[in-house]
PDB file of C-alpha atoms in Angstrom:
ATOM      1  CA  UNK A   1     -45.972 -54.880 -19.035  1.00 60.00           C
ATOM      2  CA  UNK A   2     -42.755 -56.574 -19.257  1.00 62.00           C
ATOM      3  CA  UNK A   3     -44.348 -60.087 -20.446  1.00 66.00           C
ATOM      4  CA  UNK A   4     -45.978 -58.270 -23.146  1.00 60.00           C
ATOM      5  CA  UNK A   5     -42.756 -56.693 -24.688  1.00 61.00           C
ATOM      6  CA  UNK A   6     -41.600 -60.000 -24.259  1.00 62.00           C
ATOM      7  CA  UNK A   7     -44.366 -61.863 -26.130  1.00 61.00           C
ATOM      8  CA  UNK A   8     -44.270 -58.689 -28.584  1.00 58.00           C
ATOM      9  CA  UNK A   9     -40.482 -59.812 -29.264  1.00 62.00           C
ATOM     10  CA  UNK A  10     -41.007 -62.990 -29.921  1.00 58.00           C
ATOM     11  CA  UNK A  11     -43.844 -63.043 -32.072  1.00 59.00           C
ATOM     12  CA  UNK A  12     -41.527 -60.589 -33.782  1.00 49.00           C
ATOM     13  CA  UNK A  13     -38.902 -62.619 -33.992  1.00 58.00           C
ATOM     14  CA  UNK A  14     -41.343 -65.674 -35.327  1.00 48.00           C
ATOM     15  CA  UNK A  15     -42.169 -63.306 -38.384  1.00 49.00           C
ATOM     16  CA  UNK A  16     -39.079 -62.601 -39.372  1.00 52.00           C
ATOM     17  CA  UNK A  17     -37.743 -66.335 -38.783  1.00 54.00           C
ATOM     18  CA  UNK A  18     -41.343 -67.588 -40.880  1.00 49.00           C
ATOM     19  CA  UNK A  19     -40.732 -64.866 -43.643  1.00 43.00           C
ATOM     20  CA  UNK A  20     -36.936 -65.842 -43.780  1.00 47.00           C
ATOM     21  CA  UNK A  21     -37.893 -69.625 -44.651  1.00 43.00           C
ATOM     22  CA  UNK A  22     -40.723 -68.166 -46.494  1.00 42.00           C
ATOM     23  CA  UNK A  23     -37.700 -66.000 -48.881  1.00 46.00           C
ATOM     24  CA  UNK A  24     -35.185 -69.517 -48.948  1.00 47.00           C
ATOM     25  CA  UNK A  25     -38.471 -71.284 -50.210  1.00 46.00           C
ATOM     26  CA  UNK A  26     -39.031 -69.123 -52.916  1.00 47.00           C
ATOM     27  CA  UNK A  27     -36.099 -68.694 -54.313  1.00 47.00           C
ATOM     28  CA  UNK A  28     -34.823 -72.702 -53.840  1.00 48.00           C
ATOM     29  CA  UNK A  29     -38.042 -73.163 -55.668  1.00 47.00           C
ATOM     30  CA  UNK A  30     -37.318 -71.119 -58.790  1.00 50.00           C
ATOM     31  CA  UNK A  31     -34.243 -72.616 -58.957  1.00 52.00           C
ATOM     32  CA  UNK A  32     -35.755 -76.261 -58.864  1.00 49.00           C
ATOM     33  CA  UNK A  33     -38.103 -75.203 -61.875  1.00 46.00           C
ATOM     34  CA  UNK A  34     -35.543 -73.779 -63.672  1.00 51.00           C
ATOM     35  CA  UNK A  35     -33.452 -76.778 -63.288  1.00 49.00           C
ATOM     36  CA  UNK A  36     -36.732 -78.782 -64.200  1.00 47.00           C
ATOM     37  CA  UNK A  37     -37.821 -77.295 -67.167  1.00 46.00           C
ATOM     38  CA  UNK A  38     -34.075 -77.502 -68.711  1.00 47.00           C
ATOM     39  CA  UNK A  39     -34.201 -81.338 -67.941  1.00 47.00           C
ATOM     40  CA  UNK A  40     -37.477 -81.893 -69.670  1.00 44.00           C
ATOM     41  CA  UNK A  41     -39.033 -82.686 -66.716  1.00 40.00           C
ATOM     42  CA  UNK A  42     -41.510 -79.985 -66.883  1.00 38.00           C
ATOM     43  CA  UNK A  43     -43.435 -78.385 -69.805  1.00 36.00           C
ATOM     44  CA  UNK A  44     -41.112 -75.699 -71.903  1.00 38.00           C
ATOM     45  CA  UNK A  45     -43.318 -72.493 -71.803  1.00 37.00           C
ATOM     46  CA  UNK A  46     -42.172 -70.003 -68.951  1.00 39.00           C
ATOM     47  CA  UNK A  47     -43.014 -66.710 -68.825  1.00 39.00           C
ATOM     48  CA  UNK A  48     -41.089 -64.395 -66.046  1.00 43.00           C
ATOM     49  CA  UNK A  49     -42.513 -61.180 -65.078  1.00 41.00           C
ATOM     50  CA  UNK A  50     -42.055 -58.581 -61.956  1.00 49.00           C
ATOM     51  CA  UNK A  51     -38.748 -56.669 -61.071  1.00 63.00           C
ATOM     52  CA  UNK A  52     -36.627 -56.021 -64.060  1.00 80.00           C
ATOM     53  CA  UNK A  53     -33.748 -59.072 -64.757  1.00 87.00           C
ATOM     54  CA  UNK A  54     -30.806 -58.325 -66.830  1.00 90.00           C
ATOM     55  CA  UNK A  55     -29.819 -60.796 -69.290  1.00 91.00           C
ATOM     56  CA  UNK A  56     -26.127 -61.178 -71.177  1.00 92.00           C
ATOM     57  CA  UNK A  57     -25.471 -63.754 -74.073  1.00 93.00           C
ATOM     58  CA  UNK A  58     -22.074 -64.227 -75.955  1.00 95.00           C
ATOM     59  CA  UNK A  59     -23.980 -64.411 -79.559  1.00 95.00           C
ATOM     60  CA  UNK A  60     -27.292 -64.477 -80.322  1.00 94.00           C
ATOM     61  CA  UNK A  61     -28.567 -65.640 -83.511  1.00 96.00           C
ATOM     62  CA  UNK A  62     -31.687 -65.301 -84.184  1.00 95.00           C
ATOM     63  CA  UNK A  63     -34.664 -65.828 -87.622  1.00 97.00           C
ATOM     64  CA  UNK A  64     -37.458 -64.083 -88.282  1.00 95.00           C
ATOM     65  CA  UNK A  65     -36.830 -61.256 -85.397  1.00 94.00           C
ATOM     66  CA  UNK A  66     -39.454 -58.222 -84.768  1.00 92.00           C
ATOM     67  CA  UNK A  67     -39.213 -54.990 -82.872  1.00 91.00           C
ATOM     68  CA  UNK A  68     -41.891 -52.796 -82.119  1.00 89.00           C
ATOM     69  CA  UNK A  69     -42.547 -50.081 -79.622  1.00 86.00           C
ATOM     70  CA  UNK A  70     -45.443 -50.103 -76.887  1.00 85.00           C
ATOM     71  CA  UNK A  71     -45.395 -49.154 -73.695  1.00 83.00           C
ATOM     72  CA  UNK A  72     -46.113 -50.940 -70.232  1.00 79.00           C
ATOM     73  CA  UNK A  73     -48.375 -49.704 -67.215  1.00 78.00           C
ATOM     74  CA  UNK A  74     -46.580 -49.936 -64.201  1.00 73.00           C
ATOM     75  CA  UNK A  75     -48.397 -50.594 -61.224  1.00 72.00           C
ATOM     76  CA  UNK A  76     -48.618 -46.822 -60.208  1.00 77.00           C
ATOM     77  CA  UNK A  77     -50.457 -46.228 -62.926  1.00 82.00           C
ATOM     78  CA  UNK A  78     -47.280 -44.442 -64.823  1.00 84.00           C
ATOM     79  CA  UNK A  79     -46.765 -45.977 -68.964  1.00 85.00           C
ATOM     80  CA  UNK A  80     -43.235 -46.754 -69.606  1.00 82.00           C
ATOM     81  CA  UNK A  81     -41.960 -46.829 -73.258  1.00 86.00           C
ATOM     82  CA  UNK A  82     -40.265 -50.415 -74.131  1.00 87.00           C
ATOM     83  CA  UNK A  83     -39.253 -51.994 -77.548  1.00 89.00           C
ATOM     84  CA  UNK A  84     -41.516 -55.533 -77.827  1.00 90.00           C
ATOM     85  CA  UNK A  85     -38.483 -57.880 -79.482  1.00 92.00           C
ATOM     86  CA  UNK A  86     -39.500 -60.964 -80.708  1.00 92.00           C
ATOM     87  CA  UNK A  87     -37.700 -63.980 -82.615  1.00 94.00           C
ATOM     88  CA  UNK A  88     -39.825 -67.048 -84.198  1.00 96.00           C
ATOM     89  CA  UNK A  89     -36.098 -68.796 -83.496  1.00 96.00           C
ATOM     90  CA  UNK A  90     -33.327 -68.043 -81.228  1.00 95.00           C
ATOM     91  CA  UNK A  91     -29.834 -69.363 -80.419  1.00 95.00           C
ATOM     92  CA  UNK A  92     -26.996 -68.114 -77.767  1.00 94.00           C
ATOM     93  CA  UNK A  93     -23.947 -68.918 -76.904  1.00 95.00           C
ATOM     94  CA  UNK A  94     -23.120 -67.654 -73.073  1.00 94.00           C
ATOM     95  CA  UNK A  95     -26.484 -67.281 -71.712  1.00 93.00           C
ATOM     96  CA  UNK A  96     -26.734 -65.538 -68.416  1.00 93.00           C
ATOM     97  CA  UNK A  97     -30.164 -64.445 -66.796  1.00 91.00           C
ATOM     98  CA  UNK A  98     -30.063 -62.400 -63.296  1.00 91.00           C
ATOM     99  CA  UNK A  99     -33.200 -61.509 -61.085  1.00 88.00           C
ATOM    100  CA  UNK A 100     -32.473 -59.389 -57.853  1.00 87.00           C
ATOM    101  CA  UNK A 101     -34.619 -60.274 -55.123  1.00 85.00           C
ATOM    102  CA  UNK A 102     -35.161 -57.575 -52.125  1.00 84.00           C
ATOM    103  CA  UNK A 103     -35.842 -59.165 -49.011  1.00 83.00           C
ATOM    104  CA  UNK A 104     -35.884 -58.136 -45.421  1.00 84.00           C
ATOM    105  CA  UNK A 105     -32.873 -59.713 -45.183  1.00 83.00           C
ATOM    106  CA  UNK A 106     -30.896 -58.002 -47.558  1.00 87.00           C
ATOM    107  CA  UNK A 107     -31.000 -58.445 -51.366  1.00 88.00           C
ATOM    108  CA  UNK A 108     -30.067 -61.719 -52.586  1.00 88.00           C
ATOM    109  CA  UNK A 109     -29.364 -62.578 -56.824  1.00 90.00           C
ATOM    110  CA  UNK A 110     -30.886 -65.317 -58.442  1.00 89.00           C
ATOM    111  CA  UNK A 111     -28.841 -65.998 -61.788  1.00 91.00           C
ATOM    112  CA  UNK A 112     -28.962 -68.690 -64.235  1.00 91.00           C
ATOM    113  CA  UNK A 113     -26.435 -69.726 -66.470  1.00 92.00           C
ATOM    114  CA  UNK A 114     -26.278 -71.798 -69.327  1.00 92.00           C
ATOM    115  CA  UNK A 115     -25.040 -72.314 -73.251  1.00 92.00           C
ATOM    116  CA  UNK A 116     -21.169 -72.478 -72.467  1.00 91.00           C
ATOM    117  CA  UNK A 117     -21.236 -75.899 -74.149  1.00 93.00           C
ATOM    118  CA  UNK A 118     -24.341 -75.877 -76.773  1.00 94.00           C
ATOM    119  CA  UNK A 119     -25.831 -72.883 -77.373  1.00 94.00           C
ATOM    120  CA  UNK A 120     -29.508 -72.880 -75.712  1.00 93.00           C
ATOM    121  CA  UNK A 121     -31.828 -73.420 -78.541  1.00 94.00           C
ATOM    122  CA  UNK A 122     -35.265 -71.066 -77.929  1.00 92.00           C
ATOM    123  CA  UNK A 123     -38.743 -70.312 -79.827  1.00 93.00           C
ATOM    124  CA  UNK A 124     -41.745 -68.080 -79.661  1.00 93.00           C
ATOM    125  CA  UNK A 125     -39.011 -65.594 -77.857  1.00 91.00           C
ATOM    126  CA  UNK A 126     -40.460 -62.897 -76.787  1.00 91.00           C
ATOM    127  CA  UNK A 127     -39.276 -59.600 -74.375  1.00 89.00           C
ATOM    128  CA  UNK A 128     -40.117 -56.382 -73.208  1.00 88.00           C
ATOM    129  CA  UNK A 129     -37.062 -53.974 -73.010  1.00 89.00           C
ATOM    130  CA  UNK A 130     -36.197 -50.578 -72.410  1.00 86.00           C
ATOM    131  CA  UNK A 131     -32.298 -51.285 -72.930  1.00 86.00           C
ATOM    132  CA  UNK A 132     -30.512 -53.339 -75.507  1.00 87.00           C
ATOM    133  CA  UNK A 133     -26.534 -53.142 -76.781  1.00 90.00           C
ATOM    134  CA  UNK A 134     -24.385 -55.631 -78.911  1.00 90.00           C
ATOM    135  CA  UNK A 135     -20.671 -54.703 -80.049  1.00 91.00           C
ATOM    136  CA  UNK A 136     -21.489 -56.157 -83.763  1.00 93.00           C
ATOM    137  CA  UNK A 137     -24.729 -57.201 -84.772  1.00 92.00           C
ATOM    138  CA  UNK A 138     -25.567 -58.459 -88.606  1.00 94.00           C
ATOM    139  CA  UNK A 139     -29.302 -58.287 -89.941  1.00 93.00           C
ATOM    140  CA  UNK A 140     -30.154 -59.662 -93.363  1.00 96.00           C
ATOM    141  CA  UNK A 141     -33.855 -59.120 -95.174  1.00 94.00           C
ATOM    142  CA  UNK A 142     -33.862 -56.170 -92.840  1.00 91.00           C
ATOM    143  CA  UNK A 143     -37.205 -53.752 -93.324  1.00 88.00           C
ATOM    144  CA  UNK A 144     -38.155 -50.818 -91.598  1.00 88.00           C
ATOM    145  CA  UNK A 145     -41.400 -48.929 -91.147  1.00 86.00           C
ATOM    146  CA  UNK A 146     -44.615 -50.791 -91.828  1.00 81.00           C
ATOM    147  CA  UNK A 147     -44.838 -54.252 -91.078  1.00 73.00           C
ATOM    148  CA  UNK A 148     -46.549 -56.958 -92.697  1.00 71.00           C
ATOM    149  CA  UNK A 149     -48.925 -57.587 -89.792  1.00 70.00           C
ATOM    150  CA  UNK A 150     -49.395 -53.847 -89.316  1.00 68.00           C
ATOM    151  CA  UNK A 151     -48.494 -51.141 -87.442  1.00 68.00           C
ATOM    152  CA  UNK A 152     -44.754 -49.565 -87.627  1.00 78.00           C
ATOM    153  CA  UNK A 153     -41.176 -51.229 -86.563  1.00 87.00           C
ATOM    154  CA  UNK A 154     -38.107 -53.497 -87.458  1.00 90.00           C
ATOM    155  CA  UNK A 155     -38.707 -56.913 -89.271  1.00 91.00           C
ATOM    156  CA  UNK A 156     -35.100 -59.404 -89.824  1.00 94.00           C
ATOM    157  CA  UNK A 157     -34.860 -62.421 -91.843  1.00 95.00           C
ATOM    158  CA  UNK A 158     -32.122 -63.133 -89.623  1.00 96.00           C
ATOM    159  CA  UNK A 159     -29.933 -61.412 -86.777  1.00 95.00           C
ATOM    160  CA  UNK A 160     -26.731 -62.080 -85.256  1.00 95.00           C
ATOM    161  CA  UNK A 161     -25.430 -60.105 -82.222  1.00 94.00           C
ATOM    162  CA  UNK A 162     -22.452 -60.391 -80.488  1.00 95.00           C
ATOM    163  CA  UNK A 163     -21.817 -59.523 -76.696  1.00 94.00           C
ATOM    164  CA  UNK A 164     -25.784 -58.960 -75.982  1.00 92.00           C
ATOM    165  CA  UNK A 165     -27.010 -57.345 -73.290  1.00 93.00           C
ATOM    166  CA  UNK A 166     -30.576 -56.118 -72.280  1.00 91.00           C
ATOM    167  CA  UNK A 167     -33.090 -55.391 -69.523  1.00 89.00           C
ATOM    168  CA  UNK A 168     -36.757 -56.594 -69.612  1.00 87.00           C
ATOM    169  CA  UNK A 169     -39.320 -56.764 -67.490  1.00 81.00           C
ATOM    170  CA  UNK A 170     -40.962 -59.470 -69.185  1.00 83.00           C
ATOM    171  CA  UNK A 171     -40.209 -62.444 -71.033  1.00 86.00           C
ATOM    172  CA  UNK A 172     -41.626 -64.934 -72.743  1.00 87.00           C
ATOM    173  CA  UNK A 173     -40.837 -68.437 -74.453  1.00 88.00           C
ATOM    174  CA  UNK A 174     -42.739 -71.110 -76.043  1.00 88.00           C
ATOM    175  CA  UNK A 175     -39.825 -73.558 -75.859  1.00 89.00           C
ATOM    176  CA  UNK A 176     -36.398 -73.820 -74.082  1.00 87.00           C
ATOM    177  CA  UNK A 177     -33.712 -76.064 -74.499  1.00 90.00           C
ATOM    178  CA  UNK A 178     -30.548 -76.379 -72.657  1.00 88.00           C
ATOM    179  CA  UNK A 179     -27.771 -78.389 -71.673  1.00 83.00           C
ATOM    180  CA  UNK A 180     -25.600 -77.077 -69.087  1.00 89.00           C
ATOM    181  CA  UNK A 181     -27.873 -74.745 -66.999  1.00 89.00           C
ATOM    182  CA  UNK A 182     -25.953 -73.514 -63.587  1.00 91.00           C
ATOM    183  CA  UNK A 183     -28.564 -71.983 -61.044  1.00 89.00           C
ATOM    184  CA  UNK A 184     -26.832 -70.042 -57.849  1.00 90.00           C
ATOM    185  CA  UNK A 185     -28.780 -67.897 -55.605  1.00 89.00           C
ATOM    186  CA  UNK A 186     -26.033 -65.582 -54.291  1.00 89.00           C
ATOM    187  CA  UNK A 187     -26.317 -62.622 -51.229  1.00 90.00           C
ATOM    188  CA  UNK A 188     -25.843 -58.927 -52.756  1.00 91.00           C
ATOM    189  CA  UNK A 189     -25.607 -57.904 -56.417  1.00 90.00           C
ATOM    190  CA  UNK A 190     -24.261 -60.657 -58.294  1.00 89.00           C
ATOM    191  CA  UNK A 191     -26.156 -59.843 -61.427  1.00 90.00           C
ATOM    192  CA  UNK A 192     -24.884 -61.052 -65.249  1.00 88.00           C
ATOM    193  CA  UNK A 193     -23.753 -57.133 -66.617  1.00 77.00           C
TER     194      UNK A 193
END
């Protein structure tokens, strides 16, 4: 009886010491393609999905920017109401992008930073968000209601927001360019806002 607990703790402790390394892969690995892709090393489309990420920018200019509403299905079946923002151009000053990861560990942040010396240039932007703010924003060739595509929203010529902040749930990007990305994975809450 007692060999068996014993065997049943170890195994135990094999899991948890295979899923730990199994966690630090992971996240060391998103970090590596993060670094990757801003390098050129790897192709420029990413597309992030899963837990919500906050993401904080300085000033984000942006051309040809859309906003519609839709809604996403989560995965117990409930629709959630988001705003679909999308910019054929983007440029910010101050990026910083935050994922928290839950592990059995503990939560740990993965956060990338970037833009503090040359704004990071983006296209094909694209993000699902229940929550945006700005303290100023600017919009010129603003129109409101239908949209030349169809179906009803927000179409900019251009947009310039200062102090951005938003939560999505999805993101995508057809290219990325950056100079001075900083990727930390950090225990706890260390998220951008």
């Amino acid at each position: 009886m007692e060999d068996a607990r014993s065997a049943a703790r170890a195994d135990h402790r094999l899991n948890r010491r295979r899923l730990a390394a199994a966690s630090v892969i992971a996240l060391a690995g998103a970090g590596g393609l993060l670094l990757c892709m801003a390098h050129g090393v790897l192709a420029v489309s990413v597309a992030g999905s899963g837990g919500a990420f906050k993401v904080s920018g300085e000033q984000l200019d942006g051309d040809g920017v859309t906003e519609v509403t839709d809604s996403v299905v989560e995965q117990d079946g409930i629709h959630h109401p988001v705003a679909v923002v999308s910019t054929e151009r983007a440029s910010v000053r101050g990026l910083c992008a935050s994922l928290l990861v839950p592990t059995p560990f503990g939560s740990f942040t993965l956060r990338g930073a970037a833009g503090r010396t040359a704004p990071v240039q983006a296209t094909g932007l694209m993000v699902d968000t229940d929550h945006v703010n700005g303290t100023d924003a600017t919009f010129t060739g603003l129109r409101v209601g239908l949209l030349p595509k169809g179906g009803m929203g927000v179409r900019a010529g251009h947009a310039a927001v200062s102090r951005t902040r938003f939560t999505s749930s999805l993101a995508t990007v057809g290219s990325f360019r950056v100079h001075d990305l900083d990727v930390t994975v950090k225990p706890g809450r260390a998220e951008c806002y």
